[in-house]
Amino acid sequence: MTIGILKEIHDHRVVMLPEIVKTFVNMHVSVIVEQGAGEKAFAKDEEYKAVGATIATREEVYTQADILAKITPFTSEELRLLKPGQMIIAILNPLANKAYVEELMQRNVTAFGLDVVPRTTRAQAMDVLSSMATVAGYKAVLTAANTLSKFFPMFMTAAGTIKPSKVLILGAGVAGLQAIATSRKLGGVVEVFDVRAAVKEEVMSLGAKFVEVEGATDDSSAGGYAVEQTEAFKAKQAQAIHDSAVKSNVVICTAQIPGRPAPLLLKKETVEEMTPGSVIVDLASSTGGNCELTRDNETIVHKGVTIIGNSNFASELPTSASRMFGTNVLNFLKLIIDKEGKLNLNFEDDIVKGTCVTHGGQVMSERVKSFLHL
Ligand code: NAD
């Protein structure tokens, strides 16, 4: 069994750092690494070689590996390079891209989508979305603090007392909770909105205020995720968010609904009532953003308020992000590689089946199948 590690094109992370490769080598698995794959995450080719990997060209990796691993989705061009029987593992974003899933079926690829690992207790150690959201929530707050025109913590100095910054966090999933924790460590006063009432206690235990809006559709059958809300709820929530946002110095937007556009929670009019010098960081920018003015991968200033649209903060912390990602991948691959280093695809295992987007020209993951009506 050979695992191939591919270099990311527009990302600083690498799917596995040398320490993870070492574990695979100890499991009798060969690892072939594309030249310079770890460069931007500060992992040199020599370090991969030192733990037993082979360094090769991109073409050689595609020719020799049984499982090709990367972080970002394989493009159509990359899928064309695959040989029959080869497997891929990456974030594949299948819920938002039916045509892509159909392409994987047509090409008969065995594709594992790390972003559809079931969210069960046993699968927690394989959950790349949680890992990357942790990085993003942390980095979003540091970026906001760096951009903000005032201090985060309260200061009592001879030059007077400075009030702490007010932080509003939209969405208290993994990224939101990390953003709360980081804001609190910096001394911010934090208010939080989420449609899932289940998060209230977690929010409060981190020292933030949970602003409740009654009437949310909290669908417990959605695997812990949020679902679309009614128009009446949206109107009530919009008013409550407006009232909180105009008093805030920082807004961190993290609200998402899997496979759907991000909910629009922060209107242009609200931003225009915020104090100039304030900052909005929108982590949901790649799916449209929570703020009406967000532009993905851009920073704009609107009437003195800076709006940063960035859904890929994980790439800005490549060492930690790659370490977490690689550990998640290792934990997943241990389910399909046996002790002799041989492939053991057991679709009776709910994690293996749930993570497998396509195999043998069919969609394996029930969640992907029902979501895309396939
Ligand atoms: P996510 O990125 O899909 O969404 C982020 C947050 O936005 C969620 O908390 C969601 O409720 C919230 N949101 C969506 N629409 C909103 C709206 N209109 N207004 C306000 N907030 C809105 O979520 P996530 O961080 O990937 O995880 C969601 C949850 O899944 C976690 O909090 C947890 O309960 C569960 N989870 C379970 C496991 C596990 O058991 N293995 C692992 C990770 C997460």
Coordinates of C-alpha atoms and ligand atoms in Angstrom, one line a residue:
M1 CA 0.0 0.0 0.0
T2 CA 1.4 3.4 -1.0
I3 CA 0.0 6.8 0.1
G4 CA 0.8 9.7 -2.1
I5 CA 1.0 13.2 -0.6
L6 CA 0.3 16.0 -3.1
K7 CA 1.3 19.6 -2.9
E8 CA -1.5 22.1 -2.4
I9 CA -1.7 24.8 -5.1
H10 CA -3.1 27.8 -3.4
D11 CA -2.8 26.8 0.2
H12 CA 0.1 26.8 2.7
R13 CA -0.9 23.6 4.5
V14 CA 0.1 20.0 3.7
V15 CA -2.1 17.0 4.3
M16 CA 0.6 15.2 6.5
L17 CA 3.7 16.5 8.2
P18 CA 6.7 14.2 8.6
E19 CA 5.7 13.0 12.1
I20 CA 2.5 11.5 10.6
V21 CA 4.3 10.0 7.7
K22 CA 6.6 8.2 10.3
T23 CA 3.5 6.5 11.8
F24 CA 2.4 5.3 8.4
V25 CA 5.9 3.9 7.7
N26 CA 5.8 2.1 11.0
M27 CA 2.5 0.6 9.9
H28 CA 4.2 -0.9 6.8
V29 CA 2.7 1.7 4.5
S30 CA 5.0 3.3 1.9
V31 CA 4.6 7.1 1.5
I32 CA 5.6 9.0 -1.6
V33 CA 5.7 12.8 -1.3
E34 CA 5.5 15.4 -4.1
Q35 CA 8.6 17.6 -4.1
G36 CA 8.1 20.6 -1.9
A37 CA 4.7 19.5 -0.6
G38 CA 5.5 20.6 2.9
E39 CA 7.5 23.7 2.0
K40 CA 4.9 26.3 3.0
A41 CA 4.2 24.5 6.2
F42 CA 7.9 24.6 7.0
A43 CA 8.4 20.8 6.5
K44 CA 11.4 20.1 4.3
D45 CA 11.7 17.2 1.8
E46 CA 14.7 16.0 3.8
E47 CA 12.5 15.6 6.9
Y48 CA 10.1 13.5 5.0
K49 CA 13.0 11.4 3.6
A50 CA 14.4 11.0 7.1
V51 CA 11.2 9.3 8.3
G52 CA 11.2 6.9 5.4
A53 CA 9.2 8.6 2.6
T54 CA 10.3 8.9 -1.0
I55 CA 10.3 12.3 -2.7
A56 CA 9.0 12.4 -6.2
T57 CA 7.5 14.5 -9.0
R58 CA 3.8 15.1 -9.2
E59 CA 3.5 12.7 -12.1
E60 CA 5.4 10.0 -10.2
V61 CA 3.1 10.4 -7.2
Y62 CA 0.0 10.0 -9.4
T63 CA 1.5 6.9 -11.1
Q64 CA 2.7 5.1 -8.0
A65 CA 0.3 5.9 -5.1
D66 CA -2.7 3.7 -4.2
I67 CA -4.3 6.5 -2.1
L68 CA -3.7 10.1 -3.1
A69 CA -4.1 12.5 -0.3
K70 CA -4.4 16.3 -0.2
I71 CA -6.4 18.9 1.7
T72 CA -8.3 20.9 -1.0
P73 CA -10.6 19.2 -3.5
F74 CA -9.1 17.4 -6.5
T75 CA -9.9 19.5 -9.6
S76 CA -11.4 18.0 -12.7
E77 CA -7.9 18.2 -14.2
E78 CA -6.5 16.3 -11.3
L79 CA -9.2 13.6 -11.5
R80 CA -8.2 13.0 -15.1
L81 CA -4.7 11.9 -13.9
L82 CA -6.1 9.1 -11.8
K83 CA -5.7 5.4 -12.8
P84 CA -8.5 2.9 -12.4
G85 CA -8.6 1.6 -8.8
Q86 CA -6.8 4.6 -7.3
M87 CA -8.4 6.2 -4.2
I88 CA -8.5 9.8 -3.2
I89 CA -8.9 11.5 0.1
A90 CA -9.4 15.2 0.6
I91 CA -12.0 17.8 1.5
L92 CA -14.4 17.3 -1.4
N93 CA -17.4 19.6 -0.7
P94 CA -19.9 17.1 -2.1
L95 CA -23.0 18.6 -0.6
A96 CA -22.6 21.8 -2.5
N97 CA -21.5 20.3 -5.8
K98 CA -23.7 17.6 -7.4
A99 CA -21.9 17.8 -10.8
Y100 CA -18.6 17.0 -9.0
V101 CA -20.1 14.0 -7.3
E102 CA -21.4 12.8 -10.7
E103 CA -18.0 13.3 -12.2
L104 CA -16.5 11.1 -9.4
M105 CA -19.1 8.4 -10.2
Q106 CA -18.5 8.5 -13.9
R107 CA -14.7 8.2 -13.4
N108 CA -15.3 5.3 -11.0
V109 CA -13.2 6.9 -8.3
T110 CA -13.1 5.7 -4.7
A111 CA -13.3 9.1 -3.1
F112 CA -13.3 9.8 0.6
G113 CA -14.5 13.2 1.6
L114 CA -13.1 14.2 5.0
D115 CA -15.7 16.9 5.2
V116 CA -18.5 14.3 5.4
V117 CA -17.0 12.2 8.2
P118 CA -20.0 11.5 10.4
R119 CA -20.2 13.7 13.4
T120 CA -20.2 10.9 16.0
T121 CA -18.2 10.5 19.1
R122 CA -16.1 7.7 17.6
A123 CA -15.3 9.9 14.5
Q124 CA -14.3 13.0 16.5
A125 CA -10.6 12.2 16.1
M126 CA -11.1 12.3 12.3
D127 CA -13.1 15.5 12.1
V128 CA -11.1 17.9 9.9
L129 CA -13.9 20.4 9.8
S130 CA -13.7 20.8 13.6
S131 CA -9.9 21.0 13.5
M132 CA -9.9 23.7 10.8
A133 CA -12.7 25.6 12.4
T134 CA -10.7 25.7 15.6
V135 CA -7.8 27.3 13.7
A136 CA -10.1 29.7 11.9
G137 CA -12.0 30.9 15.0
Y138 CA -8.7 31.6 16.8
K139 CA -7.0 33.4 13.9
A140 CA -10.2 35.4 13.0
V141 CA -10.1 37.0 16.5
L142 CA -6.4 37.7 16.3
T143 CA -6.8 39.3 12.9
A144 CA -9.7 41.4 14.2
A145 CA -7.6 42.5 17.2
N146 CA -4.8 43.5 14.9
T147 CA -7.1 45.5 12.6
L148 CA -9.2 47.1 15.3
S149 CA -8.6 50.8 16.1
K150 CA -8.8 50.3 19.9
F151 CA -7.6 47.9 22.6
F152 CA -9.3 44.6 23.2
P153 CA -9.0 44.4 27.0
M154 CA -9.9 47.0 29.5
F155 CA -7.1 49.3 30.6
M156 CA -6.9 51.3 33.7
T157 CA -4.0 53.7 33.3
A158 CA -2.8 57.1 34.4
A159 CA -4.2 58.4 31.1
G160 CA -7.7 57.1 32.1
T161 CA -9.7 54.0 31.9
I162 CA -10.4 52.4 28.5
K163 CA -13.4 50.2 28.2
P164 CA -13.0 46.6 26.8
S165 CA -14.0 45.9 23.3
K166 CA -17.4 44.5 22.6
V167 CA -17.4 41.4 20.5
L168 CA -20.4 39.9 18.7
I169 CA -20.1 36.3 17.5
L170 CA -22.6 34.9 15.0
G171 CA -22.8 31.1 15.2
A172 CA -21.4 29.1 18.1
G173 CA -20.2 26.0 16.3
V174 CA -16.6 24.9 16.6
A175 CA -15.2 28.1 15.0
G176 CA -17.6 30.3 17.1
L177 CA -16.7 28.7 20.4
Q178 CA -13.0 29.1 19.6
A179 CA -13.6 32.7 18.7
I180 CA -15.4 33.2 22.1
A181 CA -12.5 31.6 24.0
T182 CA -9.9 33.7 22.2
S183 CA -11.9 36.9 22.5
R184 CA -12.3 36.3 26.3
K185 CA -8.5 35.6 26.7
L186 CA -7.9 39.0 25.0
G187 CA -10.3 40.6 27.5
G188 CA -13.2 41.3 25.2
V189 CA -16.9 41.3 26.3
V190 CA -18.7 38.8 24.2
E191 CA -22.3 38.3 23.0
V192 CA -23.3 35.3 20.9
F193 CA -26.2 34.3 18.6
D194 CA -27.0 30.8 17.4
V195 CA -30.1 29.1 16.3
R196 CA -29.2 25.9 18.2
A197 CA -30.3 26.4 21.8
A198 CA -28.1 23.4 22.7
V199 CA -25.0 25.7 22.6
K200 CA -26.3 28.1 25.3
E201 CA -24.5 26.4 28.1
E202 CA -21.2 26.1 26.3
V203 CA -21.3 29.7 25.4
M204 CA -22.0 30.7 29.0
S205 CA -19.3 28.4 30.3
L206 CA -16.8 30.4 28.2
G207 CA -17.9 33.6 29.9
A208 CA -20.0 35.0 27.1
K209 CA -23.6 36.1 26.9
F210 CA -26.0 34.0 24.8
V211 CA -28.7 36.2 23.2
E212 CA -31.8 34.1 22.9
V213 CA -34.3 34.6 20.1
E214 CA -37.4 32.5 20.5
G215 CA -38.8 30.4 17.7
A216 CA -35.7 28.9 16.1
T217 CA -36.1 25.6 14.1
D218 CA -33.6 23.4 15.9
D219 CA -33.6 20.2 13.9
S220 CA -32.1 17.5 15.9
S221 CA -32.2 15.1 12.9
A222 CA -29.7 17.3 11.1
G223 CA -26.7 15.7 12.7
G224 CA -26.0 18.6 15.1
Y225 CA -26.1 21.1 12.3
A226 CA -28.4 24.1 11.8
V227 CA -31.2 24.2 9.3
E228 CA -33.0 26.9 7.4
Q229 CA -35.1 29.2 9.6
T230 CA -38.7 30.6 9.1
E231 CA -39.2 34.1 7.8
A232 CA -40.8 35.2 11.1
F233 CA -37.8 34.0 13.1
K234 CA -35.3 35.6 10.7
A235 CA -37.0 39.0 11.1
K236 CA -36.9 38.7 14.9
Q237 CA -33.3 37.6 14.9
A238 CA -32.3 40.3 12.4
Q239 CA -33.6 43.0 14.8
A240 CA -31.8 41.4 17.8
I241 CA -28.5 41.1 15.9
H242 CA -28.8 44.7 14.6
D243 CA -29.2 46.0 18.2
S244 CA -26.2 44.0 19.4
A245 CA -24.0 44.7 16.3
V246 CA -24.3 48.5 16.5
K247 CA -22.9 48.4 20.0
S248 CA -20.0 46.1 19.0
N249 CA -16.4 46.9 18.0
V250 CA -15.8 43.4 16.5
V251 CA -18.2 41.0 14.8
I252 CA -17.0 37.5 14.0
C253 CA -19.3 35.7 11.5
T254 CA -19.2 31.9 11.6
A255 CA -22.8 30.9 10.9
Q256 CA -23.2 28.2 8.3
I257 CA -25.7 25.6 7.0
P258 CA -24.0 22.6 5.3
G259 CA -24.4 22.6 1.6
R260 CA -26.4 25.8 1.5
P261 CA -25.5 29.5 1.2
A262 CA -24.6 31.0 4.6
P263 CA -27.5 32.8 6.4
L264 CA -27.4 36.6 5.8
L265 CA -27.4 38.0 9.3
L266 CA -25.7 41.4 9.1
K267 CA -27.3 44.0 6.9
K268 CA -25.6 46.9 5.1
E269 CA -27.7 49.3 7.2
T270 CA -26.4 47.7 10.4
V271 CA -22.8 48.0 9.3
E272 CA -23.4 51.7 8.5
E273 CA -24.6 52.2 12.1
M274 CA -21.5 50.6 13.6
T275 CA -18.7 52.8 15.0
P276 CA -16.0 53.6 12.4
G277 CA -12.8 51.7 13.3
S278 CA -14.8 48.5 14.0
V279 CA -14.0 45.3 12.3
I280 CA -16.1 42.4 10.9
V281 CA -14.4 39.1 10.1
D282 CA -16.6 36.8 8.0
L283 CA -15.5 33.2 8.0
A284 CA -18.6 32.2 6.0
S285 CA -17.4 34.3 3.0
S286 CA -16.9 31.3 0.6
T287 CA -20.6 30.5 0.9
G288 CA -21.8 34.1 0.5
G289 CA -21.0 35.4 4.0
N290 CA -23.1 36.4 7.0
C291 CA -22.6 40.1 6.2
E292 CA -24.3 41.6 3.2
L293 CA -21.1 43.6 2.3
T294 CA -18.6 40.7 2.6
R295 CA -16.5 39.9 -0.5
D296 CA -14.7 36.5 -0.4
N297 CA -10.9 36.8 -0.1
E298 CA -11.1 40.5 0.1
T299 CA -10.8 43.2 2.8
I300 CA -12.9 46.2 2.2
V301 CA -13.6 49.3 4.3
H302 CA -17.2 50.6 4.3
K303 CA -17.9 53.9 6.1
G304 CA -14.9 53.3 8.4
V305 CA -15.8 49.6 9.2
T306 CA -13.3 47.0 7.9
I307 CA -14.9 43.8 6.5
I308 CA -12.6 40.9 6.1
G309 CA -13.9 38.0 4.0
N310 CA -11.8 34.9 4.7
S311 CA -12.9 31.3 4.8
N312 CA -9.4 29.9 4.7
F313 CA -7.7 31.2 7.8
A314 CA -6.4 27.7 8.4
S315 CA -3.9 28.2 5.6
E316 CA -2.4 31.2 7.6
L317 CA -1.5 28.9 10.5
P318 CA 0.0 26.1 8.3
T319 CA 2.0 24.3 11.0
S320 CA -0.8 23.8 13.5
A321 CA -3.4 23.3 10.8
S322 CA -1.3 20.7 9.0
R323 CA -0.6 18.9 12.3
M324 CA -4.3 18.7 13.1
F325 CA -5.3 17.7 9.6
G326 CA -2.7 15.0 9.4
T327 CA -3.7 13.5 12.7
N328 CA -7.3 13.4 11.5
V329 CA -6.3 11.7 8.2
L330 CA -4.2 9.2 10.1
N331 CA -7.0 8.3 12.4
F332 CA -9.4 7.8 9.4
L333 CA -6.9 5.8 7.3
K334 CA -6.3 3.4 10.3
L335 CA -9.9 2.3 9.7
I336 CA -9.2 1.2 6.1
I337 CA -5.6 0.0 6.4
D338 CA -4.9 -3.2 8.4
K339 CA -1.9 -4.0 10.6
E340 CA 0.0 -5.5 7.7
G341 CA -0.4 -2.2 5.8
K342 CA -3.0 -3.6 3.4
L343 CA -6.2 -2.0 2.3
N344 CA -9.3 -3.2 4.2
L345 CA -12.4 -1.4 2.9
N346 CA -15.2 -2.3 5.3
F347 CA -18.4 -0.6 4.3
E348 CA -20.2 -2.1 7.3
D349 CA -18.3 0.5 9.4
D350 CA -20.5 3.6 9.5
I351 CA -17.6 6.0 9.4
V352 CA -16.0 4.3 6.4
K353 CA -19.4 4.3 4.5
G354 CA -20.4 7.7 5.7
T355 CA -17.1 9.3 4.5
C356 CA -17.0 7.5 1.2
V357 CA -18.5 9.8 -1.3
T358 CA -18.2 7.4 -4.3
H359 CA -17.1 3.9 -4.9
G360 CA -17.7 1.5 -7.8
G361 CA -19.6 4.3 -9.7
Q362 CA -22.0 4.8 -6.8
V363 CA -22.5 7.2 -4.0
M364 CA -21.9 5.4 -0.7
S365 CA -22.5 8.1 1.9
E366 CA -26.2 8.1 2.8
R367 CA -26.0 11.7 3.8
V368 CA -24.6 12.8 0.4
K369 CA -27.1 10.5 -1.4
S370 CA -30.1 12.0 0.3
F371 CA -28.8 15.6 0.3
L372 CA -28.3 15.5 -3.5
H373 CA -31.3 13.3 -4.2
L374 CA -29.1 10.7 -5.9
Ligands
NAD1 P1 -21.3 25.0 11.1 O1 -19.9 25.5 10.7 O2 -22.1 24.2 10.1 O3 -22.1 26.3 11.6 C1 -21.6 27.1 12.6 C2 -22.7 27.6 13.5 O4 -23.6 28.5 12.9 C3 -23.5 26.4 14.1 O5 -23.4 26.4 15.5 C4 -24.9 26.8 13.6 O6 -25.9 26.4 14.5 C5 -24.8 28.3 13.4 N1 -25.9 28.9 12.6 C6 -26.4 28.4 11.4 N2 -27.3 29.2 11.0 C7 -27.5 30.2 11.9 C8 -28.3 31.4 11.9 N3 -29.2 31.7 11.0 N4 -28.1 32.2 13.0 C9 -27.2 31.9 14.0 N5 -26.4 30.9 13.9 C10 -26.5 30.0 12.9 O7 -21.2 24.2 12.4 P2 -20.0 23.3 13.0 O8 -19.1 24.2 13.8 O9 -19.3 22.6 11.9 O10 -20.7 22.3 14.0 C11 -22.0 22.4 14.4 C12 -22.2 21.4 15.5 O11 -22.0 20.1 15.2 C13 -21.3 21.6 16.7 O12 -21.5 22.6 17.5 C14 -21.5 20.3 17.4 O13 -22.7 20.3 18.2 C15 -21.6 19.3 16.3 N6 -20.3 18.6 16.2 C16 -20.3 17.3 16.6 C17 -19.1 16.7 16.5 C18 -19.0 15.3 16.9 O14 -19.8 14.8 17.7 N7 -18.0 14.5 16.3 C19 -18.0 17.3 15.9 C20 -18.1 18.6 15.5 C21 -19.3 19.3 15.6

